[in-house]
């Protein structure tokens, strides 16, 4: 009889050592639920943003904020489910958490803090064209750990979020759909500069991609160099995704008319080296 | 049964754009050849701006030189028409003075040069989208101290204008399913800006009143319901509303459910959107002019086929224009995509 009693005592010890199955299921469901909420919300917001035209980026900027809120809420519910923490448990947990960060999770934690800073301070947003750490492209996702950027040659680059603390970040459009594009055209130094400027101006303002308003004006500038003249056109493209099409269209049409008017490019040997390389 | 309203000759008639007419006549009466305050009347296609131009012609037949443009202007001959002692020049469809292509502003520049040195008063009429474009790119507004932008009309004005055509009674039948009026909705109101002649339309929140019926079910008078629906579809555009009315009138009866409300679904690429922008901005444009603007990179026939196929554009004698019923949809689409500003 005593053996039977001992046996039942061992069984109860073993069962208390195994985590409660209900608890595990609850935790898994919380995380799966959070993941699904984020996925569905992001999908819907992206669909909606594509139809929102010029408000596209304003809609997508909600996405990183939403992710943080959902995932932080999920972690909170998990902690509440496991520990139902009081002040003492919370202090203990904070100490352990701090130690974990110090030992091994420092970089991940820096990325997460970077993600939170990006979500609130918005140095760039989903849909922006940015340049960070020598990478230029369109931001397609701001995750908790990294920002994904698609470069002009369609490579997806993941930039750790902590980069915003260390590297200068250039956003070409600062959350707007339109973006300034600078187009340089080099002509023979003996050419008629006024005529060339008129042609470049007309090429800019009649482009199908251009957007002009009092706050988004266009400019055409002429600068003389020893062996060539540079006509620089600056104007806003109506959708930053058309940046290169805009540049290409203006250049092609401008050169068509420049050639018709007898304006020639500088002699080949005198093309500026940095531009010849492009 | 139908009779045409004679707006300018009979000012007791419910006149379209009465306030704007008063502003124009005030400028004309104050004009004394010293410093002409040129007028630009700016309106969407089909908005009925011709009423104001015709009004000026009737009011001052001996003072006016009338120059209407019907297609893209390609020669400066129109400047030679401005001779004699007449001191007011009324120019209609001035959007034909510019083409959105390289070198397409020569006629506009010639006109502005002439206007800058003339002692005559110019009353010009522009398409609102061309006006916005030229204001942004060529600062055209600086030449016209008086700019009159025609606002959309409300259903009450439309009702007065339409019903004044008929001597017999029109029967209205509201056989549409009753719709629940939302508790909170937006109503558009036109307000005048302080210290300025400009008017703007702003959305004002509107709370449903308790007395509209049980549970907010809309039980409007069928006549009111019909004109409300027409003006909503036409987005306040008089010409479009007029066409919808003509299509809805069956003998002497208008059924609310039969007022055509075409769903707005546009799917275009950048080339097609650009062509649509040109057609919207020029109101009526020939195949030849479109080809000149589009250039070699746009397959014009295919793009125009798609525009016609989606019910956005109609062709008449090889001239293309926006289908009136699609105007509101086209405007919304191109504005959202920053093709018009």
XYZ file of C-alpha atoms in Angstrom:
619
model
C 0.000 0.000 0.000
C 2.899 2.282 0.919
C 4.463 1.500 -2.481
C 1.283 2.512 -4.193
C 1.285 5.831 -2.302
C 4.923 6.492 -3.322
C 4.107 5.704 -6.911
C 1.247 8.183 -7.007
C 3.565 10.831 -5.461
C 6.131 10.240 -8.282
C 3.434 10.552 -10.965
C 2.248 13.905 -9.589
C 5.895 15.168 -9.573
C 6.391 14.081 -13.183
C 3.120 15.684 -14.343
C 4.015 18.995 -12.665
C 7.400 18.970 -14.461
C 5.709 18.651 -17.887
C 4.364 22.047 -19.020
C 0.598 22.302 -19.091
C -0.597 21.315 -22.592
C -3.432 23.855 -22.441
C -0.899 26.576 -21.709
C 1.273 25.593 -24.659
C -1.741 25.552 -26.971
C -2.802 28.975 -25.680
C 0.673 30.433 -26.306
C 0.852 28.927 -29.778
C -2.637 30.217 -30.575
C -1.734 33.726 -29.372
C 1.333 33.844 -31.621
C -0.449 32.248 -34.587
C -3.351 34.660 -34.070
C -0.995 37.659 -33.935
C 0.811 36.426 -37.058
C -2.461 35.970 -38.931
C -3.786 39.359 -37.827
C -0.593 41.015 -39.075
C -0.627 39.079 -42.366
C -4.292 39.824 -43.108
C -4.042 43.476 -42.046
C -0.863 43.995 -44.076
C -2.439 42.316 -47.105
C -5.569 44.469 -46.848
C -3.614 47.661 -46.247
C -1.363 46.976 -49.237
C -4.368 46.256 -51.475
C -6.043 49.412 -50.259
C -2.856 51.464 -50.648
C -2.497 50.434 -54.311
C -5.943 51.870 -54.986
C -5.282 54.981 -52.935
C -3.192 56.668 -55.643
C -1.294 59.568 -54.183
C -2.199 58.470 -50.634
C -0.458 55.115 -51.147
C 2.444 55.792 -48.823
C 0.238 57.398 -46.176
C -1.699 54.131 -45.978
C 1.365 51.869 -45.864
C 2.974 53.857 -43.054
C 0.426 52.280 -40.703
C 1.912 48.819 -41.339
C 5.046 48.917 -39.119
C 3.093 50.537 -36.308
C 0.431 47.870 -36.543
C 3.041 45.094 -36.427
C 4.590 46.492 -33.264
C 1.242 46.897 -31.533
C 0.074 43.383 -32.440
C 3.335 41.602 -31.551
C 3.893 43.529 -28.314
C 0.287 42.772 -27.337
C 0.886 39.079 -28.133
C 4.006 38.972 -25.942
C 2.123 40.727 -23.156
C -0.730 38.190 -23.280
C 1.725 35.288 -23.297
C 3.525 36.658 -20.221
C 0.220 37.264 -18.523
C -0.914 33.720 -19.335
C 2.288 32.104 -18.018
C 3.156 34.200 -15.003
C 0.265 36.562 -14.390
C 3.105 38.755 -13.121
C 2.916 40.897 -10.019
C 5.453 43.610 -9.247
C 8.041 41.163 -7.890
C 7.779 38.824 -10.887
C 7.937 41.774 -13.243
C 11.111 43.087 -11.600
C 12.628 39.599 -11.707
C 11.690 39.151 -15.322
C 13.114 42.557 -16.246
C 16.419 41.634 -14.613
C 16.582 38.328 -16.474
C 15.578 40.035 -19.704
C 18.294 42.675 -19.252
C 20.888 39.979 -18.648
C 19.737 38.090 -21.756
C 20.098 41.220 -23.837
C 23.538 41.865 -22.379
C 24.772 38.352 -23.113
C 23.413 37.388 -26.470
C 20.382 39.279 -27.746
C 22.004 42.722 -27.905
C 21.894 43.016 -31.706
C 18.379 41.655 -32.028
C 17.201 43.994 -29.315
C 18.912 46.944 -31.057
C 17.103 45.961 -34.260
C 13.761 45.838 -32.452
C 14.359 49.229 -30.832
C 15.396 50.502 -34.277
C 12.122 49.128 -35.686
C 10.146 50.938 -32.972
C 12.043 54.179 -33.648
C 11.378 53.835 -37.396
C 7.678 53.214 -36.731
C 7.270 56.265 -34.520
C 9.855 58.737 -35.813
C 9.361 57.710 -39.452
C 12.737 58.586 -40.989
C 11.326 56.553 -43.900
C 8.163 54.620 -44.601
C 7.038 51.669 -46.667
C 6.995 52.837 -50.273
C 9.761 55.417 -49.823
C 12.897 55.468 -51.940
C 15.815 55.480 -49.531
C 19.558 55.198 -49.466
C 21.123 53.489 -46.441
C 24.570 51.940 -46.179
C 25.143 52.404 -49.906
C 21.914 50.626 -50.828
C 19.325 52.533 -52.863
C 15.814 51.289 -53.488
C 12.147 51.201 -52.531
C 11.207 50.153 -48.993
C 8.824 47.220 -49.301
C 8.621 46.181 -45.657
C 9.641 47.449 -42.236
C 9.813 44.436 -39.951
C 10.623 44.315 -36.250
C 14.213 43.324 -37.025
C 15.025 44.531 -40.539
C 13.896 46.812 -43.333
C 13.567 45.253 -46.755
C 14.527 47.347 -49.754
C 14.091 46.436 -53.421
C 16.897 47.898 -55.519
C 16.439 49.122 -59.110
C 17.802 45.786 -60.388
C 15.117 43.932 -58.346
C 17.391 42.590 -55.590
C 15.816 42.442 -52.136
C 18.227 43.809 -49.513
C 17.543 43.415 -45.787
C 18.965 46.297 -43.802
C 19.079 45.747 -40.007
C 16.948 48.356 -38.275
C 19.776 49.446 -35.992
C 21.486 50.912 -39.087
C 19.411 54.064 -38.573
C 21.410 54.724 -35.372
C 24.748 54.414 -37.138
C 24.286 55.366 -40.778
C 22.835 58.481 -42.399
C 19.520 57.632 -44.027
C 18.401 59.535 -47.113
C 14.721 59.392 -48.043
C 14.159 60.747 -51.528
C 10.463 61.455 -51.073
C 9.802 61.641 -47.287
C 6.518 59.788 -47.368
C 5.152 61.511 -50.468
C 4.188 59.723 -53.664
C 5.995 62.234 -55.836
C 9.766 62.547 -55.914
C 12.269 64.917 -57.456
C 14.257 63.533 -60.359
C 17.372 65.272 -61.677
C 18.112 64.780 -65.349
C 21.387 65.934 -66.887
C 21.889 66.451 -70.579
C 25.370 67.306 -71.911
C 25.664 69.231 -75.132
C 28.389 70.632 -77.319
C 29.827 73.839 -75.762
C 29.166 75.794 -78.972
C 25.419 75.013 -78.883
C 22.635 77.532 -78.310
C 22.100 77.235 -74.550
C 18.747 79.071 -74.497
C 17.240 76.866 -77.172
C 18.548 73.757 -75.429
C 17.068 74.926 -72.112
C 13.674 75.555 -73.769
C 13.713 72.058 -75.228
C 14.632 70.429 -71.923
C 11.971 72.508 -70.148
C 9.300 71.429 -72.646
C 10.452 67.811 -72.365
C 10.012 67.978 -68.606
C 6.663 69.723 -68.431
C 5.031 67.711 -71.206
C 6.142 64.342 -69.859
C 3.392 61.916 -68.975
C 5.120 61.236 -65.652
C 5.573 64.802 -64.406
C 3.835 66.388 -61.420
C 4.039 70.155 -60.974
C 2.467 72.363 -58.320
C 3.453 75.536 -56.442
C 5.207 73.343 -53.850
C 6.637 71.028 -56.479
C 8.099 73.350 -59.114
C 10.444 72.430 -61.939
C 13.794 74.025 -62.714
C 16.074 74.046 -65.732
C 19.689 75.117 -65.215
C 22.616 75.633 -67.539
C 26.226 75.275 -66.487
C 29.299 75.734 -68.649
C 32.266 73.411 -68.322
C 35.501 73.596 -70.320
C 34.515 70.991 -72.884
C 30.745 70.733 -72.643
C 27.594 72.445 -71.401
C 25.311 70.760 -68.921
C 21.540 71.315 -69.008
C 20.121 70.112 -65.709
C 16.370 69.590 -65.454
C 14.766 69.045 -62.072
C 11.129 68.053 -61.750
C 8.898 65.784 -59.691
C 7.745 62.438 -61.013
C 4.063 61.823 -60.155
C 4.807 58.377 -58.731
C 8.281 57.513 -57.466
C 7.961 54.050 -58.996
C 8.238 55.741 -62.395
C 11.524 57.487 -61.526
C 13.607 55.796 -64.200
C 10.864 55.823 -66.854
C 10.505 59.576 -66.300
C 14.209 60.168 -66.634
C 14.433 57.969 -69.717
C 11.387 59.523 -71.414
C 12.575 63.097 -70.860
C 16.092 62.290 -72.071
C 14.848 60.486 -75.176
C 12.352 63.178 -76.163
C 14.770 66.001 -75.395
C 17.478 64.441 -77.537
C 15.016 63.862 -80.369
C 14.243 67.578 -80.466
C 17.821 68.717 -79.757
C 19.020 66.684 -82.732
C 16.257 68.116 -84.937
C 17.400 71.602 -83.944
C 21.027 70.778 -84.759
C 22.261 70.683 -81.177
C 24.896 68.013 -80.775
C 26.351 66.132 -77.824
C 29.914 67.012 -76.799
C 32.628 65.258 -78.809
C 33.031 61.686 -77.460
C 36.493 62.224 -76.008
C 35.176 65.115 -73.947
C 32.243 63.380 -72.246
C 32.778 63.771 -68.496
C 34.291 60.579 -67.180
C 31.949 60.052 -64.235
C 28.952 60.225 -66.568
C 30.563 58.148 -69.284
C 30.938 55.383 -66.713
C 27.150 55.403 -66.105
C -43.100 70.596 -75.275
C -39.455 71.467 -74.576
C -38.141 75.007 -74.852
C -34.610 76.232 -74.536
C -33.843 78.549 -71.621
C -32.714 81.999 -72.661
C -30.376 82.773 -69.804
C -28.734 86.044 -70.668
C -31.672 87.673 -72.400
C -34.118 86.948 -69.620
C -32.457 87.361 -66.253
C -35.657 86.553 -64.384
C -35.180 82.996 -65.622
C -33.517 80.602 -63.162
C -30.038 81.374 -64.519
C -27.117 78.991 -64.390
C -24.092 80.601 -62.685
C -25.913 83.793 -61.765
C -23.238 84.871 -59.287
C -20.477 84.351 -61.837
C -22.481 86.267 -64.422
C -22.745 89.194 -62.012
C -18.972 89.177 -61.507
C -18.338 89.229 -65.260
C -20.789 92.062 -65.929
C -19.286 94.075 -63.068
C -15.813 93.796 -64.668
C -17.174 94.628 -68.135
C -19.015 97.684 -66.801
C -15.956 98.919 -64.913
C -13.615 98.520 -67.905
C -12.263 101.875 -69.135
C -9.306 100.876 -71.420
C -6.674 101.982 -68.906
C -5.872 98.745 -67.149
C -7.880 95.819 -68.510
C -8.738 93.249 -65.898
C -8.739 90.199 -68.151
C -11.135 87.409 -67.222
C -10.570 83.672 -67.304
C -13.694 81.529 -66.995
C -12.554 78.084 -65.935
C -14.845 75.063 -66.025
C -14.968 71.296 -66.356
C -16.103 69.865 -69.691
C -19.890 70.039 -70.248
C -20.342 72.422 -67.294
C -22.341 74.948 -69.337
C -19.785 77.759 -69.495
C -21.021 78.705 -72.976
C -24.062 80.245 -71.274
C -21.846 83.003 -69.889
C -20.044 83.593 -73.179
C -23.331 83.773 -75.079
C -24.594 86.153 -72.432
C -21.714 88.572 -73.089
C -22.274 88.395 -76.855
C -25.940 89.282 -76.393
C -25.340 91.997 -73.835
C -22.586 93.798 -75.802
C -23.058 92.898 -79.475
C -21.369 96.105 -80.671
C -18.333 95.891 -78.404
C -17.296 92.252 -78.764
C -14.833 90.478 -81.056
C -15.803 86.810 -80.837
C -13.103 84.187 -81.415
C -14.211 80.604 -80.756
C -11.670 77.794 -81.260
C -12.911 74.378 -82.339
C -9.647 72.486 -82.697
C -5.959 72.864 -81.883
C -4.726 76.282 -83.053
C -1.766 75.932 -85.418
C -1.450 79.410 -86.880
C -1.310 82.914 -85.489
C -4.044 84.096 -87.881
C -6.500 84.434 -84.991
C -4.513 87.441 -83.764
C -5.329 89.318 -86.969
C -9.052 89.119 -86.167
C -8.556 91.520 -83.267
C -8.964 94.729 -85.244
C -11.402 97.641 -85.288
C -12.898 99.595 -82.416
C -14.448 96.737 -80.480
C -12.888 96.768 -77.028
C -13.880 93.334 -75.659
C -12.483 90.066 -77.002
C -14.414 86.920 -76.105
C -12.354 83.794 -76.732
C -13.913 80.370 -76.312
C -12.107 77.042 -75.806
C -8.702 78.633 -75.177
C -7.341 75.229 -74.171
C -6.808 74.701 -77.908
C -3.996 77.276 -77.788
C -1.555 74.828 -76.210
C -0.505 71.284 -76.976
C 1.239 69.071 -74.457
C 4.297 68.404 -76.599
C 7.728 69.927 -77.104
C 7.203 73.270 -78.839
C 3.456 73.051 -78.229
C 3.165 76.413 -76.463
C 4.040 78.749 -79.363
C 0.416 79.839 -79.992
C -0.187 80.387 -76.301
C 2.966 82.509 -76.029
C 1.925 84.529 -79.091
C -1.513 85.101 -77.552
C -0.084 86.122 -74.181
C 2.363 88.487 -75.916
C -0.566 90.073 -77.733
C -2.703 90.260 -74.589
C 0.147 91.864 -72.637
C 0.305 94.828 -74.989
C -3.381 95.124 -75.885
C -5.769 97.740 -74.526
C -8.749 95.457 -75.075
C -10.397 93.443 -72.361
C -10.088 89.692 -72.896
C -12.760 87.325 -71.622
C -11.380 83.844 -72.115
C -12.873 80.438 -71.460
C -10.668 77.507 -70.412
C -10.998 73.831 -69.636
C -10.278 73.488 -65.915
C -7.674 70.740 -66.375
C -5.750 72.637 -69.040
C -5.974 75.718 -66.840
C -4.472 73.877 -63.845
C -1.738 72.482 -66.058
C -0.867 75.851 -67.615
C -1.052 77.559 -64.227
C 1.518 75.116 -62.846
C 3.795 75.045 -65.868
C 3.392 78.521 -67.421
C 1.885 80.634 -64.605
C -0.967 81.612 -66.865
C -3.074 82.887 -63.966
C -0.777 85.897 -63.664
C -2.236 87.241 -66.935
C -5.833 87.064 -65.761
C -6.579 89.119 -62.647
C -10.164 87.821 -62.612
C -10.418 84.056 -62.545
C -13.921 82.632 -62.331
C -14.038 78.931 -61.568
C -17.504 77.565 -62.180
C -18.724 75.508 -59.223
C -20.859 72.380 -59.379
C -24.585 72.929 -59.083
C -26.945 71.424 -56.511
C -30.054 69.359 -57.151
C -32.386 72.280 -56.417
C -30.793 74.421 -59.141
C -30.836 71.487 -61.536
C -34.516 70.897 -60.834
C -35.343 74.543 -61.544
C -33.334 74.559 -64.758
C -34.639 71.259 -66.095
C -38.305 71.681 -65.191
C -38.394 75.203 -66.633
C -37.994 73.591 -70.071
C -41.388 71.941 -69.882
C -44.888 73.287 -69.848
C -46.496 69.879 -69.191
C -46.143 68.108 -65.869
C -43.511 65.382 -65.533
C -44.420 62.334 -63.469
C -41.768 61.048 -61.073
C -41.892 57.481 -59.765
C -39.545 56.410 -56.974
C -39.512 52.659 -57.531
C -35.968 52.260 -56.242
C -35.480 50.181 -53.086
C -35.702 52.432 -50.034
C -32.237 53.176 -48.746
C -31.252 53.799 -45.195
C -29.817 57.232 -44.703
C -26.514 57.020 -42.792
C -26.439 58.607 -39.346
C -23.364 60.621 -40.286
C -22.686 61.718 -43.836
C -20.722 64.420 -45.625
C -22.452 67.234 -47.442
C -20.570 69.491 -49.808
C -21.002 73.202 -49.288
C -19.566 76.036 -51.319
C -18.133 78.826 -49.187
C -16.530 82.105 -50.088
C -13.030 82.675 -48.741
C -12.549 85.777 -46.601
C -10.731 88.707 -48.268
C -10.978 86.936 -51.612
C -13.443 86.342 -54.434
C -12.556 82.673 -54.491
C -15.037 79.991 -53.527
C -14.162 76.515 -52.333
C -16.243 73.414 -51.822
C -15.750 71.775 -48.431
C -17.270 68.617 -46.984
C -19.401 69.360 -43.917
C -20.436 66.558 -41.536
C -24.192 66.072 -41.531
C -26.032 64.271 -38.721
C -29.230 62.483 -39.659
C -32.228 64.171 -38.131
C -34.729 62.124 -36.176
C -37.674 63.103 -38.365
C -36.539 61.501 -41.639
C -38.647 58.431 -41.080
C -38.634 55.253 -39.046
C -35.085 53.947 -38.509
C -33.723 56.548 -40.886
C -35.331 54.998 -43.958
C -35.174 57.618 -46.699
C -38.668 58.532 -47.867
C -37.979 61.548 -50.038
C -40.358 63.008 -52.526
C -39.817 61.067 -55.838
C -39.020 64.314 -57.650
C -36.410 65.219 -55.059
C -35.007 61.665 -55.111
C -34.662 61.761 -58.905
C -32.784 65.062 -58.999
C -30.633 64.063 -56.007
C -29.604 60.902 -57.826
C -28.898 62.713 -61.099
C -26.763 65.383 -59.446
C -24.864 62.744 -57.456
C -24.041 60.750 -60.601
C -23.141 63.935 -62.494
C -21.049 65.190 -59.570
C -22.682 68.610 -59.870
C -21.856 69.016 -63.582
C -24.797 70.667 -65.353
C -24.106 69.299 -68.838
C -23.660 65.755 -67.595
C -26.818 66.031 -65.463
C -28.725 67.295 -68.481
C -27.645 64.287 -70.536
C -28.562 61.872 -67.741
C -31.961 63.561 -67.538
C -32.522 63.185 -71.275
C -31.688 59.492 -71.057
C -33.926 58.979 -68.036
C -36.990 60.738 -69.373
C -39.393 58.228 -70.893
C -42.228 60.198 -72.479
C -43.462 62.251 -69.542
C -42.213 59.902 -66.842
C -38.959 59.581 -64.907
C -38.396 56.455 -62.840
C -35.707 56.837 -60.192
C -34.589 53.223 -60.611
C -34.056 53.780 -64.362
C -31.659 56.719 -63.968
C -28.444 55.190 -65.321
C -25.679 54.882 -62.722
C -22.627 53.332 -64.372
C -20.130 51.752 -61.928
C -16.677 53.322 -61.919
C -13.968 50.766 -62.694
C -10.907 51.928 -64.633
C -7.861 49.847 -65.403
C -5.318 51.626 -67.583
C -1.580 51.707 -68.141
C 0.424 54.945 -68.126
C 0.070 55.517 -71.893
C -3.693 55.089 -71.826
C -3.949 57.294 -68.746
C -1.927 59.961 -70.524
C -4.195 59.860 -73.582
C -7.226 60.066 -71.308
C -5.648 63.106 -69.631
C -5.193 64.781 -73.003
C -8.766 64.050 -74.073
C -10.112 65.318 -70.744
C -8.002 68.474 -70.975
C -8.837 69.264 -74.593
C -12.503 68.206 -74.465
C -12.632 67.237 -78.140
C -9.476 66.223 -79.931
C -8.810 64.772 -83.363
C -6.893 61.603 -84.121
C -4.211 63.658 -85.898
C -3.629 65.934 -82.891
C -3.634 62.991 -80.514
C -1.011 61.260 -82.639
C 1.123 64.398 -82.591
C 0.949 64.624 -78.787
C 1.301 60.904 -78.122
C 4.458 60.476 -80.188
C 5.781 57.197 -81.526
C 5.929 55.298 -78.230
C 2.150 55.079 -77.775
C 0.165 52.729 -79.992
C -2.708 55.124 -80.495
C -5.196 52.746 -82.088
C -4.815 50.145 -79.363
C -4.911 52.678 -76.552
C -8.018 54.390 -77.938
C -9.698 51.034 -78.393
C -9.133 50.265 -74.701
C -10.427 53.686 -73.661
C -13.556 53.250 -75.760
C -13.968 49.664 -74.631
C -13.991 50.712 -70.981
C -16.692 53.267 -71.746
C -14.522 56.275 -70.983
C -14.236 57.901 -74.381
C -16.556 58.343 -77.346
C -15.605 59.028 -80.951
C -17.546 61.356 -83.204
C -16.315 62.160 -86.716
C -12.794 61.079 -85.715
C -12.839 63.473 -82.754
C -12.538 61.951 -79.303
C -14.135 63.198 -76.109
C -14.862 61.934 -72.625
C -18.170 60.107 -72.369
C -20.259 62.484 -70.280
C -21.489 59.767 -67.918
C -17.883 58.759 -67.176
C -16.604 62.281 -66.471
C -16.753 62.049 -62.692
C -15.093 58.620 -62.703
C -12.323 59.752 -65.088
C -11.663 62.894 -63.037
C -11.375 60.867 -59.839
C -9.064 58.293 -61.416
C -6.686 60.789 -63.017
C -6.596 63.015 -59.932
C -5.804 60.036 -57.705
C -2.947 59.078 -60.009
C -1.620 62.641 -60.244
C -2.154 62.810 -63.996
C -4.256 65.946 -63.552
C -3.580 68.448 -60.802
